Amino acid sequence: VRGEEGFFFNNQMMFRPAVVFLLLLFHAVNSLLLPSEQEAVREWMESVNNLPDSWEAGQEQDACSWEGIICLNNETIVGISLRFKDLEGTLPDVSKLTSLSSLDVFQNSLSGNIPISLSQLDSLESLILSNNNFAGPLPVSYTHLRAHETP
């Protein structure tokens, strides 16, 4: 009996590291978002007020699970859609989101200048900034976008 208990104990001890490994593997598979992209989205939290609750509650989670964030295969952010959210503050630099193809912040209270770095995103096809309080004209460098609305 004692040998069986010892054997069971050893199996249990071997089982625990396997469970921990599987949990870490599961977390890694579900958190494939590049750290630079996660950081870029977190910068929104510092420069914009009234973000959706899922952003505040999900600070420890992958940004792909946040409202308004559109990801491709949980690996890269391809879109941000935050229409009618009462957002206040300035539009942060999102140049780290190199796969971003769509940014839609229609009908908010964002202000300040439109970051020139947005025009450097080769993947950006749609930029909707209408009905905000941005200052200045839309830079000429944005003319490569397929669909654009001026603020």
PDB file of C-alpha atoms in Angstrom:
ATOM      1  CA  VAL A   1       0.000   0.000   0.000  1.00  0.00           C
ATOM      2  CA  ARG A   2       2.787   2.357   0.891  1.00  0.00           C
ATOM      3  CA  GLY A   3       4.445   1.762  -2.456  1.00  0.00           C
ATOM      4  CA  GLU A   4       1.166   2.522  -4.226  1.00  0.00           C
ATOM      5  CA  GLU A   5       0.778   5.730  -2.269  1.00  0.00           C
ATOM      6  CA  GLY A   6       4.318   6.698  -3.167  1.00  0.00           C
ATOM      7  CA  PHE A   7       3.652   5.855  -6.792  1.00  0.00           C
ATOM      8  CA  PHE A   8       0.418   7.870  -6.763  1.00  0.00           C
ATOM      9  CA  PHE A   9       2.207  10.780  -5.127  1.00  0.00           C
ATOM     10  CA  ASN A  10       4.910  10.725  -7.793  1.00  0.00           C
ATOM     11  CA  ASN A  11       2.305  10.624 -10.561  1.00  0.00           C
ATOM     12  CA  GLN A  12       0.492  13.531  -8.956  1.00  0.00           C
ATOM     13  CA  MET A  13       3.707  15.498  -8.764  1.00  0.00           C
ATOM     14  CA  MET A  14       4.395  14.733 -12.419  1.00  0.00           C
ATOM     15  CA  PHE A  15       0.846  15.721 -13.292  1.00  0.00           C
ATOM     16  CA  ARG A  16       1.094  19.212 -11.763  1.00  0.00           C
ATOM     17  CA  PRO A  17       3.973  20.474 -13.976  1.00  0.00           C
ATOM     18  CA  ALA A  18       2.112  19.118 -17.015  1.00  0.00           C
ATOM     19  CA  VAL A  19      -0.978  21.123 -16.086  1.00  0.00           C
ATOM     20  CA  VAL A  20       1.094  24.265 -15.516  1.00  0.00           C
ATOM     21  CA  PHE A  21       2.804  23.755 -18.885  1.00  0.00           C
ATOM     22  CA  LEU A  22      -0.534  23.330 -20.666  1.00  0.00           C
ATOM     23  CA  LEU A  23      -1.930  26.451 -19.009  1.00  0.00           C
ATOM     24  CA  LEU A  24       1.124  28.476 -20.046  1.00  0.00           C
ATOM     25  CA  LEU A  25       0.913  27.074 -23.573  1.00  0.00           C
ATOM     26  CA  PHE A  26      -2.801  27.941 -23.746  1.00  0.00           C
ATOM     27  CA  HIS A  27      -2.055  31.495 -22.565  1.00  0.00           C
ATOM     28  CA  ALA A  28       0.757  31.856 -25.118  1.00  0.00           C
ATOM     29  CA  VAL A  29      -1.429  30.631 -27.972  1.00  0.00           C
ATOM     30  CA  ASN A  30      -4.178  33.054 -27.002  1.00  0.00           C
ATOM     31  CA  SER A  31      -1.721  35.962 -26.560  1.00  0.00           C
ATOM     32  CA  LEU A  32       0.027  36.091 -29.898  1.00  0.00           C
ATOM     33  CA  LEU A  33      -0.317  39.856 -30.227  1.00  0.00           C
ATOM     34  CA  LEU A  34       3.044  41.527 -30.618  1.00  0.00           C
ATOM     35  CA  PRO A  35       4.142  43.364 -27.461  1.00  0.00           C
ATOM     36  CA  SER A  36       4.677  46.561 -29.492  1.00  0.00           C
ATOM     37  CA  GLU A  37       1.053  46.449 -30.658  1.00  0.00           C
ATOM     38  CA  GLN A  38      -0.224  45.758 -27.151  1.00  0.00           C
ATOM     39  CA  GLU A  39       1.834  48.732 -25.963  1.00  0.00           C
ATOM     40  CA  ALA A  40       0.507  50.989 -28.731  1.00  0.00           C
ATOM     41  CA  VAL A  41      -3.088  50.269 -27.798  1.00  0.00           C
ATOM     42  CA  ARG A  42      -2.314  50.811 -24.139  1.00  0.00           C
ATOM     43  CA  GLU A  43      -1.095  54.305 -25.089  1.00  0.00           C
ATOM     44  CA  TRP A  44      -4.700  55.062 -26.014  1.00  0.00           C
ATOM     45  CA  MET A  45      -5.569  54.516 -22.382  1.00  0.00           C
ATOM     46  CA  GLU A  46      -3.189  57.322 -21.422  1.00  0.00           C
ATOM     47  CA  SER A  47      -4.297  59.876 -24.017  1.00  0.00           C
ATOM     48  CA  VAL A  48      -8.032  59.215 -24.376  1.00  0.00           C
ATOM     49  CA  ASN A  49     -10.849  59.396 -21.818  1.00  0.00           C
ATOM     50  CA  ASN A  50     -14.118  57.440 -21.848  1.00  0.00           C
ATOM     51  CA  LEU A  51     -12.727  54.314 -23.461  1.00  0.00           C
ATOM     52  CA  PRO A  52     -15.012  51.262 -23.428  1.00  0.00           C
ATOM     53  CA  ASP A  53     -15.165  49.370 -20.132  1.00  0.00           C
ATOM     54  CA  SER A  54     -13.529  46.308 -21.699  1.00  0.00           C
ATOM     55  CA  TRP A  55     -10.325  48.347 -22.153  1.00  0.00           C
ATOM     56  CA  GLU A  56     -10.140  49.211 -18.456  1.00  0.00           C
ATOM     57  CA  ALA A  57     -11.189  45.767 -17.256  1.00  0.00           C
ATOM     58  CA  GLY A  58      -8.991  43.964 -19.768  1.00  0.00           C
ATOM     59  CA  GLN A  59      -5.669  45.630 -19.043  1.00  0.00           C
ATOM     60  CA  GLU A  60      -4.125  42.255 -18.245  1.00  0.00           C
ATOM     61  CA  GLN A  61      -5.705  40.607 -21.292  1.00  0.00           C
ATOM     62  CA  ASP A  62      -4.777  40.622 -24.921  1.00  0.00           C
ATOM     63  CA  ALA A  63      -6.031  43.795 -26.623  1.00  0.00           C
ATOM     64  CA  CYS A  64      -7.704  41.582 -29.256  1.00  0.00           C
ATOM     65  CA  SER A  65     -10.454  40.915 -26.699  1.00  0.00           C
ATOM     66  CA  TRP A  66     -11.211  44.618 -26.205  1.00  0.00           C
ATOM     67  CA  GLU A  67     -14.254  46.302 -27.708  1.00  0.00           C
ATOM     68  CA  GLY A  68     -13.485  48.035 -30.986  1.00  0.00           C
ATOM     69  CA  ILE A  69     -10.194  46.212 -31.614  1.00  0.00           C
ATOM     70  CA  ILE A  70     -10.177  43.990 -34.689  1.00  0.00           C
ATOM     71  CA  CYS A  71      -7.391  41.423 -34.934  1.00  0.00           C
ATOM     72  CA  LEU A  72      -6.307  38.946 -37.541  1.00  0.00           C
ATOM     73  CA  ASN A  73      -5.822  35.488 -35.992  1.00  0.00           C
ATOM     74  CA  ASN A  74      -5.229  37.113 -32.569  1.00  0.00           C
ATOM     75  CA  GLU A  75      -1.782  38.028 -33.868  1.00  0.00           C
ATOM     76  CA  THR A  76      -2.004  41.567 -35.198  1.00  0.00           C
ATOM     77  CA  ILE A  77      -4.381  44.515 -34.945  1.00  0.00           C
ATOM     78  CA  VAL A  78      -5.904  45.323 -38.322  1.00  0.00           C
ATOM     79  CA  GLY A  79      -8.695  47.661 -37.248  1.00  0.00           C
ATOM     80  CA  ILE A  80      -9.878  50.026 -34.556  1.00  0.00           C
ATOM     81  CA  SER A  81     -13.532  51.024 -34.606  1.00  0.00           C
ATOM     82  CA  LEU A  82     -14.641  53.327 -31.806  1.00  0.00           C
ATOM     83  CA  ARG A  83     -17.613  55.202 -33.256  1.00  0.00           C
ATOM     84  CA  PHE A  84     -20.012  57.137 -31.020  1.00  0.00           C
ATOM     85  CA  LYS A  85     -18.040  56.390 -27.817  1.00  0.00           C
ATOM     86  CA  ASP A  86     -17.784  59.941 -26.404  1.00  0.00           C
ATOM     87  CA  LEU A  87     -14.005  59.680 -26.501  1.00  0.00           C
ATOM     88  CA  GLU A  88     -12.115  62.756 -25.326  1.00  0.00           C
ATOM     89  CA  GLY A  89      -8.435  63.553 -25.640  1.00  0.00           C
ATOM     90  CA  THR A  90      -5.915  63.367 -28.440  1.00  0.00           C
ATOM     91  CA  LEU A  91      -5.387  60.725 -31.070  1.00  0.00           C
ATOM     92  CA  PRO A  92      -2.222  58.867 -30.030  1.00  0.00           C
ATOM     93  CA  ASP A  93       0.561  57.726 -32.288  1.00  0.00           C
ATOM     94  CA  VAL A  94      -0.396  54.292 -33.603  1.00  0.00           C
ATOM     95  CA  SER A  95       2.583  53.856 -35.925  1.00  0.00           C
ATOM     96  CA  LYS A  96       3.513  50.647 -34.068  1.00  0.00           C
ATOM     97  CA  LEU A  97       0.335  49.080 -35.441  1.00  0.00           C
ATOM     98  CA  THR A  98       1.994  48.259 -38.735  1.00  0.00           C
ATOM     99  CA  SER A  99      -0.895  46.067 -39.992  1.00  0.00           C
ATOM    100  CA  LEU A 100      -3.626  48.593 -39.180  1.00  0.00           C
ATOM    101  CA  SER A 101      -5.865  48.897 -42.233  1.00  0.00           C
ATOM    102  CA  SER A 102      -8.822  50.735 -40.710  1.00  0.00           C
ATOM    103  CA  LEU A 103      -9.165  53.423 -38.042  1.00  0.00           C
ATOM    104  CA  ASP A 104     -12.659  54.712 -37.327  1.00  0.00           C
ATOM    105  CA  VAL A 105     -13.249  57.210 -34.513  1.00  0.00           C
ATOM    106  CA  PHE A 106     -16.332  58.862 -36.030  1.00  0.00           C
ATOM    107  CA  GLN A 107     -18.482  61.080 -33.777  1.00  0.00           C
ATOM    108  CA  ASN A 108     -16.362  61.548 -30.676  1.00  0.00           C
ATOM    109  CA  SER A 109     -14.751  64.557 -28.998  1.00  0.00           C
ATOM    110  CA  LEU A 110     -11.129  63.920 -29.940  1.00  0.00           C
ATOM    111  CA  SER A 111      -9.018  67.050 -30.438  1.00  0.00           C
ATOM    112  CA  GLY A 112      -5.530  68.240 -31.307  1.00  0.00           C
ATOM    113  CA  ASN A 113      -3.601  67.626 -34.496  1.00  0.00           C
ATOM    114  CA  ILE A 114      -3.961  64.493 -36.569  1.00  0.00           C
ATOM    115  CA  PRO A 115      -0.714  62.540 -36.060  1.00  0.00           C
ATOM    116  CA  ILE A 116       1.388  62.619 -39.227  1.00  0.00           C
ATOM    117  CA  SER A 117       2.631  59.141 -38.309  1.00  0.00           C
ATOM    118  CA  LEU A 118      -0.722  57.723 -39.402  1.00  0.00           C
ATOM    119  CA  SER A 119       0.208  58.482 -42.995  1.00  0.00           C
ATOM    120  CA  GLN A 120       3.262  56.255 -42.638  1.00  0.00           C
ATOM    121  CA  LEU A 121       1.140  53.149 -42.117  1.00  0.00           C
ATOM    122  CA  ASP A 122       1.352  51.383 -45.481  1.00  0.00           C
ATOM    123  CA  SER A 123      -1.556  49.079 -44.603  1.00  0.00           C
ATOM    124  CA  LEU A 124      -3.954  51.905 -43.705  1.00  0.00           C
ATOM    125  CA  GLU A 125      -6.792  51.956 -46.233  1.00  0.00           C
ATOM    126  CA  SER A 126      -9.608  53.603 -44.296  1.00  0.00           C
ATOM    127  CA  LEU A 127      -9.318  56.541 -41.920  1.00  0.00           C
ATOM    128  CA  ILE A 128     -12.547  57.993 -40.531  1.00  0.00           C
ATOM    129  CA  LEU A 129     -12.023  60.969 -38.259  1.00  0.00           C
ATOM    130  CA  SER A 130     -15.216  62.933 -38.965  1.00  0.00           C
ATOM    131  CA  ASN A 131     -17.239  64.740 -36.309  1.00  0.00           C
ATOM    132  CA  ASN A 132     -14.407  65.294 -33.846  1.00  0.00           C
ATOM    133  CA  ASN A 133     -12.571  68.475 -32.843  1.00  0.00           C
ATOM    134  CA  PHE A 134      -9.282  67.989 -34.676  1.00  0.00           C
ATOM    135  CA  ALA A 135      -7.248  71.066 -35.553  1.00  0.00           C
ATOM    136  CA  GLY A 136      -5.673  71.797 -38.913  1.00  0.00           C
ATOM    137  CA  PRO A 137      -6.152  70.256 -42.335  1.00  0.00           C
ATOM    138  CA  LEU A 138      -5.716  66.627 -43.270  1.00  0.00           C
ATOM    139  CA  PRO A 139      -2.091  66.371 -44.406  1.00  0.00           C
ATOM    140  CA  VAL A 140      -1.521  65.723 -48.122  1.00  0.00           C
ATOM    141  CA  SER A 141       0.387  62.564 -47.186  1.00  0.00           C
ATOM    142  CA  TYR A 142      -2.975  60.907 -46.442  1.00  0.00           C
ATOM    143  CA  THR A 143      -4.109  60.925 -50.059  1.00  0.00           C
ATOM    144  CA  HIS A 144      -3.028  57.295 -50.583  1.00  0.00           C
ATOM    145  CA  LEU A 145      -5.988  56.113 -48.505  1.00  0.00           C
ATOM    146  CA  ARG A 146      -8.794  54.414 -50.421  1.00  0.00           C
ATOM    147  CA  ALA A 147     -11.513  56.052 -48.372  1.00  0.00           C
ATOM    148  CA  HIS A 148     -11.007  59.227 -46.409  1.00  0.00           C
ATOM    149  CA  GLU A 149     -13.292  61.728 -44.793  1.00  0.00           C
ATOM    150  CA  THR A 150     -11.934  65.066 -43.716  1.00  0.00           C
ATOM    151  CA  PRO A 151     -12.650  66.226 -40.178  1.00  0.00           C
TER     152      PRO A 151
END
